[in-house]
Coordinates of N, CA and C in Angstrom, one line a residue:
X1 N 152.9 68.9 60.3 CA 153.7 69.2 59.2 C 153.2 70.4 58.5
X2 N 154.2 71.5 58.0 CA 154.0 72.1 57.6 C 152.7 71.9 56.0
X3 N 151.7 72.5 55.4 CA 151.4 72.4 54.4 C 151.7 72.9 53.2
X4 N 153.0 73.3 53.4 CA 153.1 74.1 52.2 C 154.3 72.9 51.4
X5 N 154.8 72.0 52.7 CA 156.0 71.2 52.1 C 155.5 70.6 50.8
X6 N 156.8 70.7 50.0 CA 156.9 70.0 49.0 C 156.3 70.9 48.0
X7 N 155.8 71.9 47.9 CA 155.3 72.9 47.4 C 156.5 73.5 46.2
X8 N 157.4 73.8 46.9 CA 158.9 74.2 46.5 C 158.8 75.5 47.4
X9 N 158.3 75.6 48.8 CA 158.6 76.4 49.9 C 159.4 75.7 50.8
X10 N 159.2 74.4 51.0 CA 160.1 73.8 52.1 C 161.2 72.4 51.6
X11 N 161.3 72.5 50.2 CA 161.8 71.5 49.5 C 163.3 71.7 49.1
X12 N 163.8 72.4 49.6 CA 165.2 73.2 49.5 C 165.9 73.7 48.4
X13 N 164.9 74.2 47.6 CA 165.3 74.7 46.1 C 165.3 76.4 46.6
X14 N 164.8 76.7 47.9 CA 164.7 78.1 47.9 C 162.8 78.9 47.6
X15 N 162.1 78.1 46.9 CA 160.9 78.1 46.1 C 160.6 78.6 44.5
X16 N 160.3 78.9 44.1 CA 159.8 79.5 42.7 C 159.9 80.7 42.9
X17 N 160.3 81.1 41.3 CA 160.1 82.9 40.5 C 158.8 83.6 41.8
X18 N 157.8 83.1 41.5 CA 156.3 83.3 42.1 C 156.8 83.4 43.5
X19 N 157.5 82.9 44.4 CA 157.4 82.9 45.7 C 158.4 84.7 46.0
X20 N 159.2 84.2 45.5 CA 160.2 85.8 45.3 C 159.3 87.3 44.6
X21 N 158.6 87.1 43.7 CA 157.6 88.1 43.6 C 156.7 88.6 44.1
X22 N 156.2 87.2 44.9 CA 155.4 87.9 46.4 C 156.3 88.3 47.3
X23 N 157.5 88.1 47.7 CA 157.6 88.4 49.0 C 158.0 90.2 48.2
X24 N 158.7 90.6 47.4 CA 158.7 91.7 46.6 C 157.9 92.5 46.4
X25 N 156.6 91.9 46.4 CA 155.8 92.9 46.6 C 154.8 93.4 48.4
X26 N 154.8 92.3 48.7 CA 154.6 92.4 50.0 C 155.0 93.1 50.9
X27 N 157.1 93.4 50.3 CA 157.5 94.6 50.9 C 157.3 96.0 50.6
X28 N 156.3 95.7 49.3 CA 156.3 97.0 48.4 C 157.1 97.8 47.5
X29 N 157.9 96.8 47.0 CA 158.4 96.8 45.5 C 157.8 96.9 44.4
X30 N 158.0 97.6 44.0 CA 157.4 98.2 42.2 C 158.5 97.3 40.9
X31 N 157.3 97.1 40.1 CA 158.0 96.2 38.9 C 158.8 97.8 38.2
X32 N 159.6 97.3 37.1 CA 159.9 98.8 36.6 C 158.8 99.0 35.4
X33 N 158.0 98.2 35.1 CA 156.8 98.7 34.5 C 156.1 99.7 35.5
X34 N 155.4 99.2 36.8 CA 155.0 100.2 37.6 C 155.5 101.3 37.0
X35 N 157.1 101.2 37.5 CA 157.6 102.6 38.0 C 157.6 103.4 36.5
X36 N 157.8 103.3 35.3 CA 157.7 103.5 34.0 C 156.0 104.5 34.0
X37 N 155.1 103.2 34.3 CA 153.6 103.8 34.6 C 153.7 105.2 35.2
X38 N 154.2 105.4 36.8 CA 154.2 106.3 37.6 C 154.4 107.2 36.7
X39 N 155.8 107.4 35.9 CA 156.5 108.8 35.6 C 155.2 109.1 34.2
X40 N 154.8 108.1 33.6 CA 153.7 108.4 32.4 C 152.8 108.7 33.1
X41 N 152.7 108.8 34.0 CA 151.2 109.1 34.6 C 150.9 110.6 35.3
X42 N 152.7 110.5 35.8 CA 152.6 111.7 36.2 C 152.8 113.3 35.3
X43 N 153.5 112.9 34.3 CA 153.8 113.4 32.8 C 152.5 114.1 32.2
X44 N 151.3 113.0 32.2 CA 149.5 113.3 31.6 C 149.3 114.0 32.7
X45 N 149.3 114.0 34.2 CA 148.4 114.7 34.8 C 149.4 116.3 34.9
X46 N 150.3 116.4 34.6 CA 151.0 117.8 34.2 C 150.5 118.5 33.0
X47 N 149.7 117.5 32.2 CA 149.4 118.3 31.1 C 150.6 118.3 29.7
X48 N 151.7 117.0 29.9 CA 152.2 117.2 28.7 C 152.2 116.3 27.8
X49 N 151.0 115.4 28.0 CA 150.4 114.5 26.6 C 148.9 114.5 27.5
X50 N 148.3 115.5 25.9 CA 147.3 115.9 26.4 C 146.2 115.0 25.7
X51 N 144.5 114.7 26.4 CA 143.6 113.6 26.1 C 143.5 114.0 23.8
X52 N 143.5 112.4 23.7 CA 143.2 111.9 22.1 C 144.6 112.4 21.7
X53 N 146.0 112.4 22.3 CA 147.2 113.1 21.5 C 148.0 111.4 21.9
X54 N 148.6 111.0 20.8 CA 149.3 109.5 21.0 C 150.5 109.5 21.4
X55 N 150.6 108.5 21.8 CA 151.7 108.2 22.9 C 152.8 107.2 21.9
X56 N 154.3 108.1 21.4 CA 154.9 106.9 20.2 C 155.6 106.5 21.6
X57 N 155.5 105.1 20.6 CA 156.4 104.1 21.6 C 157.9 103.8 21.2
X58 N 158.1 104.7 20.3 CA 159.3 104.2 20.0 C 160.0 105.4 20.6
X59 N 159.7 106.7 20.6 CA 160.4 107.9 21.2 C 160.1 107.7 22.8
X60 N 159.6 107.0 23.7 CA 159.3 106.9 25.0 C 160.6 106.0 25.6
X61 N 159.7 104.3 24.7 CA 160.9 104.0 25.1 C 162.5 104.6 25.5
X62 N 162.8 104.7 24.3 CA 164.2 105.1 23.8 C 164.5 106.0 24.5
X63 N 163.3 107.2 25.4 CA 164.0 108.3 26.0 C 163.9 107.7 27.7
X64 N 163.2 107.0 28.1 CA 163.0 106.7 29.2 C 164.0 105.0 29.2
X65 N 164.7 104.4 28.2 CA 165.8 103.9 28.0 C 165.3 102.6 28.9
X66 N 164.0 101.9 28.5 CA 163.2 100.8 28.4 C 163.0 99.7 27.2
X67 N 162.8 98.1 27.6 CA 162.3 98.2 26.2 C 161.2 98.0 26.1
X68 N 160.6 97.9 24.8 CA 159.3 97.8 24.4 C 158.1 97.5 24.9
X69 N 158.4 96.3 25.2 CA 157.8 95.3 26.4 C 157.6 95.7 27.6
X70 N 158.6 96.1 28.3 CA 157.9 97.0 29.5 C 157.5 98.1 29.3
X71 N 157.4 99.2 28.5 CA 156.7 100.0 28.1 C 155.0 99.6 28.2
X72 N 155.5 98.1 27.1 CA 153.8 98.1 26.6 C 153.1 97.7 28.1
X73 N 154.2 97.5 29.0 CA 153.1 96.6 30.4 C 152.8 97.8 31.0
X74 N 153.4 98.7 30.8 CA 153.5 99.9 31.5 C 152.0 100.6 30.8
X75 N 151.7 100.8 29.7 CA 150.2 101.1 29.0 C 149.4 100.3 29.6
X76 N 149.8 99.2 29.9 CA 148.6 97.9 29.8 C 147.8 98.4 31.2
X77 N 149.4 99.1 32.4 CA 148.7 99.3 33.4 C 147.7 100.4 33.3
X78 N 148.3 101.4 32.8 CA 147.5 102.4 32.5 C 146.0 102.5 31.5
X79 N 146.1 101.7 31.1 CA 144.9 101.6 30.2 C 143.6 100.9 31.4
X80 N 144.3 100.3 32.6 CA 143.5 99.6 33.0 C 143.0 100.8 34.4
X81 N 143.9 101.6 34.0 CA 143.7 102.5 35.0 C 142.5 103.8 34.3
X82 N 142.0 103.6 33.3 CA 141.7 104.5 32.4 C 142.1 105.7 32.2
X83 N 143.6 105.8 32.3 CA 144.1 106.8 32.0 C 144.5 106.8 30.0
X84 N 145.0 105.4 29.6 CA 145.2 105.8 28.2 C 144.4 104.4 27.8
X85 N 144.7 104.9 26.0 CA 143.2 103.3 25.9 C 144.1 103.3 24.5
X86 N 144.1 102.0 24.0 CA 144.5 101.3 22.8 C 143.9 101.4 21.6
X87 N 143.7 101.9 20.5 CA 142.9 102.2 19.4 C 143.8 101.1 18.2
X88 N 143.1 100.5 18.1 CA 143.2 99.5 16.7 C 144.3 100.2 15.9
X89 N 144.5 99.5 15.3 CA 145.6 100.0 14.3 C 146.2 101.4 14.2
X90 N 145.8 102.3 15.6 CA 146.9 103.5 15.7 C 148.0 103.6 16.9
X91 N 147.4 102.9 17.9 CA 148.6 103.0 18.8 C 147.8 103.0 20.0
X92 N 148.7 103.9 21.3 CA 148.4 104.2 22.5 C 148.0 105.8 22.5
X93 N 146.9 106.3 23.1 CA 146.7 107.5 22.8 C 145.9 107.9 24.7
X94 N 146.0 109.0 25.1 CA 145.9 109.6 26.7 C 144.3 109.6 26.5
X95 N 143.7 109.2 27.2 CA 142.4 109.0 27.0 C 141.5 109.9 27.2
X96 N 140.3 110.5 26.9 CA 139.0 111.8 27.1 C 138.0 111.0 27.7
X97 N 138.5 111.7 28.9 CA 137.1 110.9 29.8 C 135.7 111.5 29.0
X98 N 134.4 110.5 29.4 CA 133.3 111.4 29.1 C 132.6 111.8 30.2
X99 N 131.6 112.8 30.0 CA 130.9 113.4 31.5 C 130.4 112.2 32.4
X100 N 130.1 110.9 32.0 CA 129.6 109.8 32.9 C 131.3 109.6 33.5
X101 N 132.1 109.8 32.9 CA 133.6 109.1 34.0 C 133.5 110.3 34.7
X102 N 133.3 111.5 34.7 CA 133.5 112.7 35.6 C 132.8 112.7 36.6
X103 N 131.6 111.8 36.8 CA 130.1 112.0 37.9 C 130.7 110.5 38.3
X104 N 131.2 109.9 37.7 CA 131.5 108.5 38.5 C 133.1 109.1 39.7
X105 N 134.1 109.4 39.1 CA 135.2 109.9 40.1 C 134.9 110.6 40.9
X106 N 133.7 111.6 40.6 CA 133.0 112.1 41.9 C 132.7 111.6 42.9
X107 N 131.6 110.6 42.7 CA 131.2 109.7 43.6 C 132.4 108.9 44.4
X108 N 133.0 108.5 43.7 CA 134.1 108.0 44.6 C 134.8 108.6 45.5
X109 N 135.1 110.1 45.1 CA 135.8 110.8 45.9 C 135.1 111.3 47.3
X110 N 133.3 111.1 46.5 CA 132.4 111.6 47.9 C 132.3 110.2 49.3
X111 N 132.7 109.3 48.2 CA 132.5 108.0 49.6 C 134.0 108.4 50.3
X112 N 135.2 108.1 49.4 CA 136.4 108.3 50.4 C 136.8 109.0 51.2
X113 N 136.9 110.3 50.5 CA 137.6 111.7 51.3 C 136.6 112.1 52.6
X114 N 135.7 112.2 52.6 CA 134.4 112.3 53.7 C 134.9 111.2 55.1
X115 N 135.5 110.2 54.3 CA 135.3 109.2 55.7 C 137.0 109.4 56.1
X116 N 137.7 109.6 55.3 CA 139.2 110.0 55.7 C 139.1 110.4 56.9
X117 N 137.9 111.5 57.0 CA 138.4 112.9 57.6 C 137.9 112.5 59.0
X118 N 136.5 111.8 58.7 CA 135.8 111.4 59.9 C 136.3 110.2 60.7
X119 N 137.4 109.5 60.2 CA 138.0 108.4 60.7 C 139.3 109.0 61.7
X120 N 139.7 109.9 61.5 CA 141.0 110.5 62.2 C 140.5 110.6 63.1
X121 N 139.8 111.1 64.1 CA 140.0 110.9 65.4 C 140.3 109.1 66.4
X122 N 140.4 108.7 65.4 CA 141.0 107.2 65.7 C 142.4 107.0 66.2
X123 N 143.2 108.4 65.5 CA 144.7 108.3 65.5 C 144.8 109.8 65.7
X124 N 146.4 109.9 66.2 CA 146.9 111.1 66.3 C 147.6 111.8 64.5
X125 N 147.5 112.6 63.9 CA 147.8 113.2 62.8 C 148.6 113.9 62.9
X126 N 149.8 114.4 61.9 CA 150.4 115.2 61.2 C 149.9 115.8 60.2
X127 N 149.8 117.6 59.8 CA 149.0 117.8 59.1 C 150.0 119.1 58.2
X128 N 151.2 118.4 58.6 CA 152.3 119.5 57.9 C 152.0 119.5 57.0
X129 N 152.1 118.4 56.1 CA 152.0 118.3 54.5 C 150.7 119.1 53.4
X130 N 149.4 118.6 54.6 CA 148.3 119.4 53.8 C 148.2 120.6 54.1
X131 N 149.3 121.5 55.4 CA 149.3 122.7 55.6 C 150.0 123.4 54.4
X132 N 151.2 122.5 54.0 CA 152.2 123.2 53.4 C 151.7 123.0 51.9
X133 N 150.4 122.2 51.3 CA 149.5 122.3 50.3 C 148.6 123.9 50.1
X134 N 148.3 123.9 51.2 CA 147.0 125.1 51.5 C 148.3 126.7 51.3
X135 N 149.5 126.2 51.9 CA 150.2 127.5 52.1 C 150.8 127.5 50.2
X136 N 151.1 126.7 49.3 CA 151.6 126.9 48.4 C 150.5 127.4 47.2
X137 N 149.3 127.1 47.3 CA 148.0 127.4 46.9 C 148.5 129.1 47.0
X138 N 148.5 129.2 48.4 CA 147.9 130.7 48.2 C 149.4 131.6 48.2
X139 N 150.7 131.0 48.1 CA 151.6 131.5 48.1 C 151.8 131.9 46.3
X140 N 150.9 131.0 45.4 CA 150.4 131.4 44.2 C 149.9 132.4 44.0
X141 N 149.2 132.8 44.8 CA 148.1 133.8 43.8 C 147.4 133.5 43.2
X142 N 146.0 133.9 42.9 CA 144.7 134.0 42.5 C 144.9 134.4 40.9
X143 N 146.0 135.1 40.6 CA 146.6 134.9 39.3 C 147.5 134.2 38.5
X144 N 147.6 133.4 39.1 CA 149.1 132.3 38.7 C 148.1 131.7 37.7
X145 N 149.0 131.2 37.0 CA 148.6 130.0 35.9 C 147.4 128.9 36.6
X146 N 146.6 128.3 36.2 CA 145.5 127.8 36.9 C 146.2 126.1 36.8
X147 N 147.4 125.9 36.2 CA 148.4 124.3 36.3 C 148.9 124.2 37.3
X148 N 149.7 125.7 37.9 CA 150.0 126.4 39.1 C 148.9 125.8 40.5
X149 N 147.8 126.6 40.0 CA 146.9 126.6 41.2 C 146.3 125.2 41.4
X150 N 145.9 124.3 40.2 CA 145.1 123.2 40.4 C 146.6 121.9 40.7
X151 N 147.9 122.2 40.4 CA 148.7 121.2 41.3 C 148.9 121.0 42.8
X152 N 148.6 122.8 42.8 CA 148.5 122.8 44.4 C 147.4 122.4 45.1
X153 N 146.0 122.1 44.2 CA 145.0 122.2 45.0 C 145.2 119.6 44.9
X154 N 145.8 119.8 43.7 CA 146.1 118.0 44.0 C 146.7 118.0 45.1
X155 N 147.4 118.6 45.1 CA 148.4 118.1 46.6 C 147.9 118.2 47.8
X156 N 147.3 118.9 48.2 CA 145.8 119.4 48.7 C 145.2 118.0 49.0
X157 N 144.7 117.3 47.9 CA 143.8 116.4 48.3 C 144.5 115.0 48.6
X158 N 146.0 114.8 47.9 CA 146.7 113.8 48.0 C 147.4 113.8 49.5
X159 N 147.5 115.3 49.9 CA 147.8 115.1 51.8 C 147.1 114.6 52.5
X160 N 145.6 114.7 52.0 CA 144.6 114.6 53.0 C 144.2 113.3 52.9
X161 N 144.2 112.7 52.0 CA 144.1 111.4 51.7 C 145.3 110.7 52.7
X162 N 146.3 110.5 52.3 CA 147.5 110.4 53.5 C 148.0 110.7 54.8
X163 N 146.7 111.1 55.4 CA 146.3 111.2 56.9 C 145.7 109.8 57.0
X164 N 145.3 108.9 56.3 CA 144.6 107.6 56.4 C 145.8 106.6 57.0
X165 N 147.0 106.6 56.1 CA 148.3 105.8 56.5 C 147.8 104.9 55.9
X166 N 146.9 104.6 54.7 CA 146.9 103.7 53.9 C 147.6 103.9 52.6
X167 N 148.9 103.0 52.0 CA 149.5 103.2 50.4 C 148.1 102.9 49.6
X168 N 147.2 101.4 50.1 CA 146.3 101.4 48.6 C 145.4 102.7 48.5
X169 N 144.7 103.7 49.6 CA 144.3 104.8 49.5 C 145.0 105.6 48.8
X170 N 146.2 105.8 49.5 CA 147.5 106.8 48.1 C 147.2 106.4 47.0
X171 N 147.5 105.1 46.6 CA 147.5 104.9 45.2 C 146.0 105.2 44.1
X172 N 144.9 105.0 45.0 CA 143.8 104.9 44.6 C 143.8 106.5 44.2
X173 N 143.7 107.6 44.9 CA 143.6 108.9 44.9 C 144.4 109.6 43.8
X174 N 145.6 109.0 43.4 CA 146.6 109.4 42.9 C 146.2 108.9 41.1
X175 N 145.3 107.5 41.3 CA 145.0 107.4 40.2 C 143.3 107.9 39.8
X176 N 142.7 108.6 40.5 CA 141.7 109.2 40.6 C 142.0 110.7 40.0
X177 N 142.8 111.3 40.8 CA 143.0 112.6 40.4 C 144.5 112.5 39.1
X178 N 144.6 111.6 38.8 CA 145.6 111.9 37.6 C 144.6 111.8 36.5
X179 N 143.1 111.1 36.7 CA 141.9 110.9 36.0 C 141.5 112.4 35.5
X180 N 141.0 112.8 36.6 CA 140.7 114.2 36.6 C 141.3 115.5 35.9
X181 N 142.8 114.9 35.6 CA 143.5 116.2 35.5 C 143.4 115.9 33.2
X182 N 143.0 114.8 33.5 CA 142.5 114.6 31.8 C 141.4 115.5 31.6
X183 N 140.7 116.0 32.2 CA 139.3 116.2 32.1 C 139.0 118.0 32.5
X184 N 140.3 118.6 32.9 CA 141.2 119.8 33.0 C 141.5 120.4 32.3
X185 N 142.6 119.4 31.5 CA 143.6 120.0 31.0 C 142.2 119.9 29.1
X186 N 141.7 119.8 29.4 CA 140.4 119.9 28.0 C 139.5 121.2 28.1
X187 N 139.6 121.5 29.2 CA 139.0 122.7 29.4 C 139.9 124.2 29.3
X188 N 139.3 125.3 28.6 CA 140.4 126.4 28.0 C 140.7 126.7 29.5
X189 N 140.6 127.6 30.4 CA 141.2 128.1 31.2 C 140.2 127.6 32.8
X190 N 140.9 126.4 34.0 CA 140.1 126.9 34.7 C 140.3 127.6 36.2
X191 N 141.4 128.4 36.1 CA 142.0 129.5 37.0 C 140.2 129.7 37.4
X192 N 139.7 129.8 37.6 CA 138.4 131.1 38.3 C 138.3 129.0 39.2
X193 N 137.5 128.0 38.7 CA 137.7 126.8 39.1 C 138.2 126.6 40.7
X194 N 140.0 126.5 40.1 CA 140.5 126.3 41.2 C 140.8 127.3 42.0
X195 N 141.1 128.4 41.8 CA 140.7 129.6 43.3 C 139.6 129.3 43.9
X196 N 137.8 129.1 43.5 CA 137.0 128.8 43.9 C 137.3 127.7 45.2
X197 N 137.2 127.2 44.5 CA 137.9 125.7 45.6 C 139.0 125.6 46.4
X198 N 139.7 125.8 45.8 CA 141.3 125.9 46.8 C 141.5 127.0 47.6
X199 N 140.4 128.1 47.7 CA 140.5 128.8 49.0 C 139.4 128.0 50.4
X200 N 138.6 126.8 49.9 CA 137.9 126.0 50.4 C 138.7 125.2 51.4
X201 N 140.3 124.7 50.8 CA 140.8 124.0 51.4 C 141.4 124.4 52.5
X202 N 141.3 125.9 52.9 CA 142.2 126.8 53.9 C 141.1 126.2 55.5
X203 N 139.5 126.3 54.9 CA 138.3 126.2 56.0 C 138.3 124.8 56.2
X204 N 138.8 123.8 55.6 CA 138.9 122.0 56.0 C 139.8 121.9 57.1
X205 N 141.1 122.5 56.3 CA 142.1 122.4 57.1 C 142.0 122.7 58.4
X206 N 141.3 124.2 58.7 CA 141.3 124.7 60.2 C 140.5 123.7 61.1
X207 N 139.0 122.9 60.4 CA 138.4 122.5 61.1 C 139.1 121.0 61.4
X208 N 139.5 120.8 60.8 CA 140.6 119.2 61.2 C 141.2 119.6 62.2
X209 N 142.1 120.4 62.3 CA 143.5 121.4 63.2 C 142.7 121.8 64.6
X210 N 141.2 122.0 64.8 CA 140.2 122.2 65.6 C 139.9 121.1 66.1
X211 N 139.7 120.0 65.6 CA 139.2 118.6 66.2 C 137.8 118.7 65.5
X212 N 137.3 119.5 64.9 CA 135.7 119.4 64.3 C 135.7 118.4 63.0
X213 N 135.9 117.5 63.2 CA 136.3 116.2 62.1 C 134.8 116.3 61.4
X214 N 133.6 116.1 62.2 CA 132.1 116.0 61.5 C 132.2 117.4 60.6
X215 N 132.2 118.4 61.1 CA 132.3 119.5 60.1 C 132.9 119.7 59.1
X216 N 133.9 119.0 59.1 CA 135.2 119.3 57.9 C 134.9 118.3 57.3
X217 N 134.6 116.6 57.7 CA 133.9 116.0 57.0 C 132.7 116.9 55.6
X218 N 131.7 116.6 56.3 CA 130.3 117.5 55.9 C 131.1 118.9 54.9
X219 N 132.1 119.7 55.3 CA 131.9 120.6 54.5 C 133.0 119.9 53.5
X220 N 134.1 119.0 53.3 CA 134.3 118.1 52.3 C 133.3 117.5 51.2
X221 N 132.2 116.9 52.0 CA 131.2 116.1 50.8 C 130.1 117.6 50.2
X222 N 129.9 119.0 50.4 CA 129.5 119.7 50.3 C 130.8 119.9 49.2
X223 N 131.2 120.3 49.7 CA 133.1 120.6 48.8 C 133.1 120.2 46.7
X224 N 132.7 118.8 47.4 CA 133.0 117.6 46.2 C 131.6 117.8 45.1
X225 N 130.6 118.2 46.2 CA 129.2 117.8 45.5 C 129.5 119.0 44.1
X226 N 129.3 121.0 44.7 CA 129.5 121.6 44.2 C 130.6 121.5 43.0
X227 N 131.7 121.1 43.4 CA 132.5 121.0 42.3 C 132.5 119.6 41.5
X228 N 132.2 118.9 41.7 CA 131.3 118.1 40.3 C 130.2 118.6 39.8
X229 N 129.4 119.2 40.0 CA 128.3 120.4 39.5 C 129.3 121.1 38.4
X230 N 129.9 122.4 39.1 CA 130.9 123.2 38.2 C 131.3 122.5 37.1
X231 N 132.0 121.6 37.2 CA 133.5 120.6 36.3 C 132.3 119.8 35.7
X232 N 131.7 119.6 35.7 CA 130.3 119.0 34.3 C 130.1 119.7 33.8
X233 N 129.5 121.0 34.1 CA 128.9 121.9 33.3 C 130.1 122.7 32.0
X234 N 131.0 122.8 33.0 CA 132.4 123.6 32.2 C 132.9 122.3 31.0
X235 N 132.9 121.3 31.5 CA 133.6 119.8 30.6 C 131.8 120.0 29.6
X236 N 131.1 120.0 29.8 CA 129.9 119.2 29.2 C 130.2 120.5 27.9
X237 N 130.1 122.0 28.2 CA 130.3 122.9 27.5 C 131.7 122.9 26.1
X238 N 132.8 122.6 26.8 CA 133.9 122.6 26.1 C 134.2 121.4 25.4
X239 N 133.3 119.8 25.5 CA 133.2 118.9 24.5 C 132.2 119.2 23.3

């Protein structure tokens, strides 16, 4: 006999709210809080609610044509994502990482992206997307706006991550570097930054496109080290 009978999976009611929400998410369905989160999240990492500036909930709502309530689940996610944080009696406000969250997302990115790279010879790859990353970088210019250059260098890392063919990796990276772009957009200008680095991304690319996975690995965690160096020193400066 089944063990689930009598559960309200085999009891012919169909099962419970709960049974319908897993299978919804299992196929990978987003609540509309998620999807609410997404567009706020993607909103901060553009730079147009910038870290310690508050988030009204009544003009959000009302323009994103939610109510309250999922709004507020939609913070709740993001708060947990440490993108925004709850302040007593003022509201929801975009959060300032400090230099210890900047050496910690580092670290992260040096355990993941390193093994991304070195795991692909496991599978065959498509590398259009982080080509056409590397091509819009430099389709910029070395003088474009540095929002310009450092979206293209996210995309950059958000292709490369998505050579894994894992969503929880996507989502993980996506909430990593939406972290990051708090800790950017606080700093006055860093065009010199991302040219530095994002002409870095042209020498990964080739060595993946080569089969030199160990090299492009290695010069990824090289990559990451130096630019958490940089992006401390520039953040430690401008707090």
């Amino acid at each position: 006999m089944d063990s689930r009978a009598g559960s309200g999976a085999g009891n012919g009611t169909g099962g419970g709210a709960e049974d319908w929400a897993e299978e919804l998410a299992q196929a990978g369905w987003s609540s509309k809080a998620e999807h609410i989160a997404a567009i706020l999240r993607r909103r901060i990492a553009e730079g147009k609610h910038l870290p310690d500036v508050r988030l009204p909930e009544d003009t959000i709502s009302k323009g994103l044509k939610v109510s309250r309530n999922t709004l507020r689940e939609a913070f709740r996610l993001l708060a947990h994502e440490g993108v925004v944080e709850h302040r007593h009696g003022q509201g929801v406000f975009v959060r300032r990482l400090s230099v210890a969250d900047v050496v910690d997302l580092y670290r992260l990115r040096r355990v993941v992206q390193p093994a991304v790279i070195r795991d692909l010879k496991s599978r065959a790859v498509d590398l259009a997307q982080v080509r056409a990353a590397v091509e819009e970088f430099e389709a910029a210019g070395t003088e474009a706006d540095w929002r310009v250059l450092g979206t293209a260098n996210l995309r950059f890392h958000l292709a490369l991550t998505a050579l894994a063919g894992s969503r929880r990796l996507d989502a993980l990276m996506s909430r990593v570097l939406a972290e990051l772009r708090l800790v950017f957009h606080a700093v006055s200008d860093l065009r010199e930054f991302h040219v530095a680095y994002g002409t870095r991304n042209r020498r990964i690319l080739e060595l993946i496109d080569a089969g030199a996975l160990a090299k492009a690995a290695n010069e990824m965690s090289a990559y990451l080290r130096d630019a958490e160096r940089d992006l401390v020193e520039r953040y430690a400066a401008a707090r």
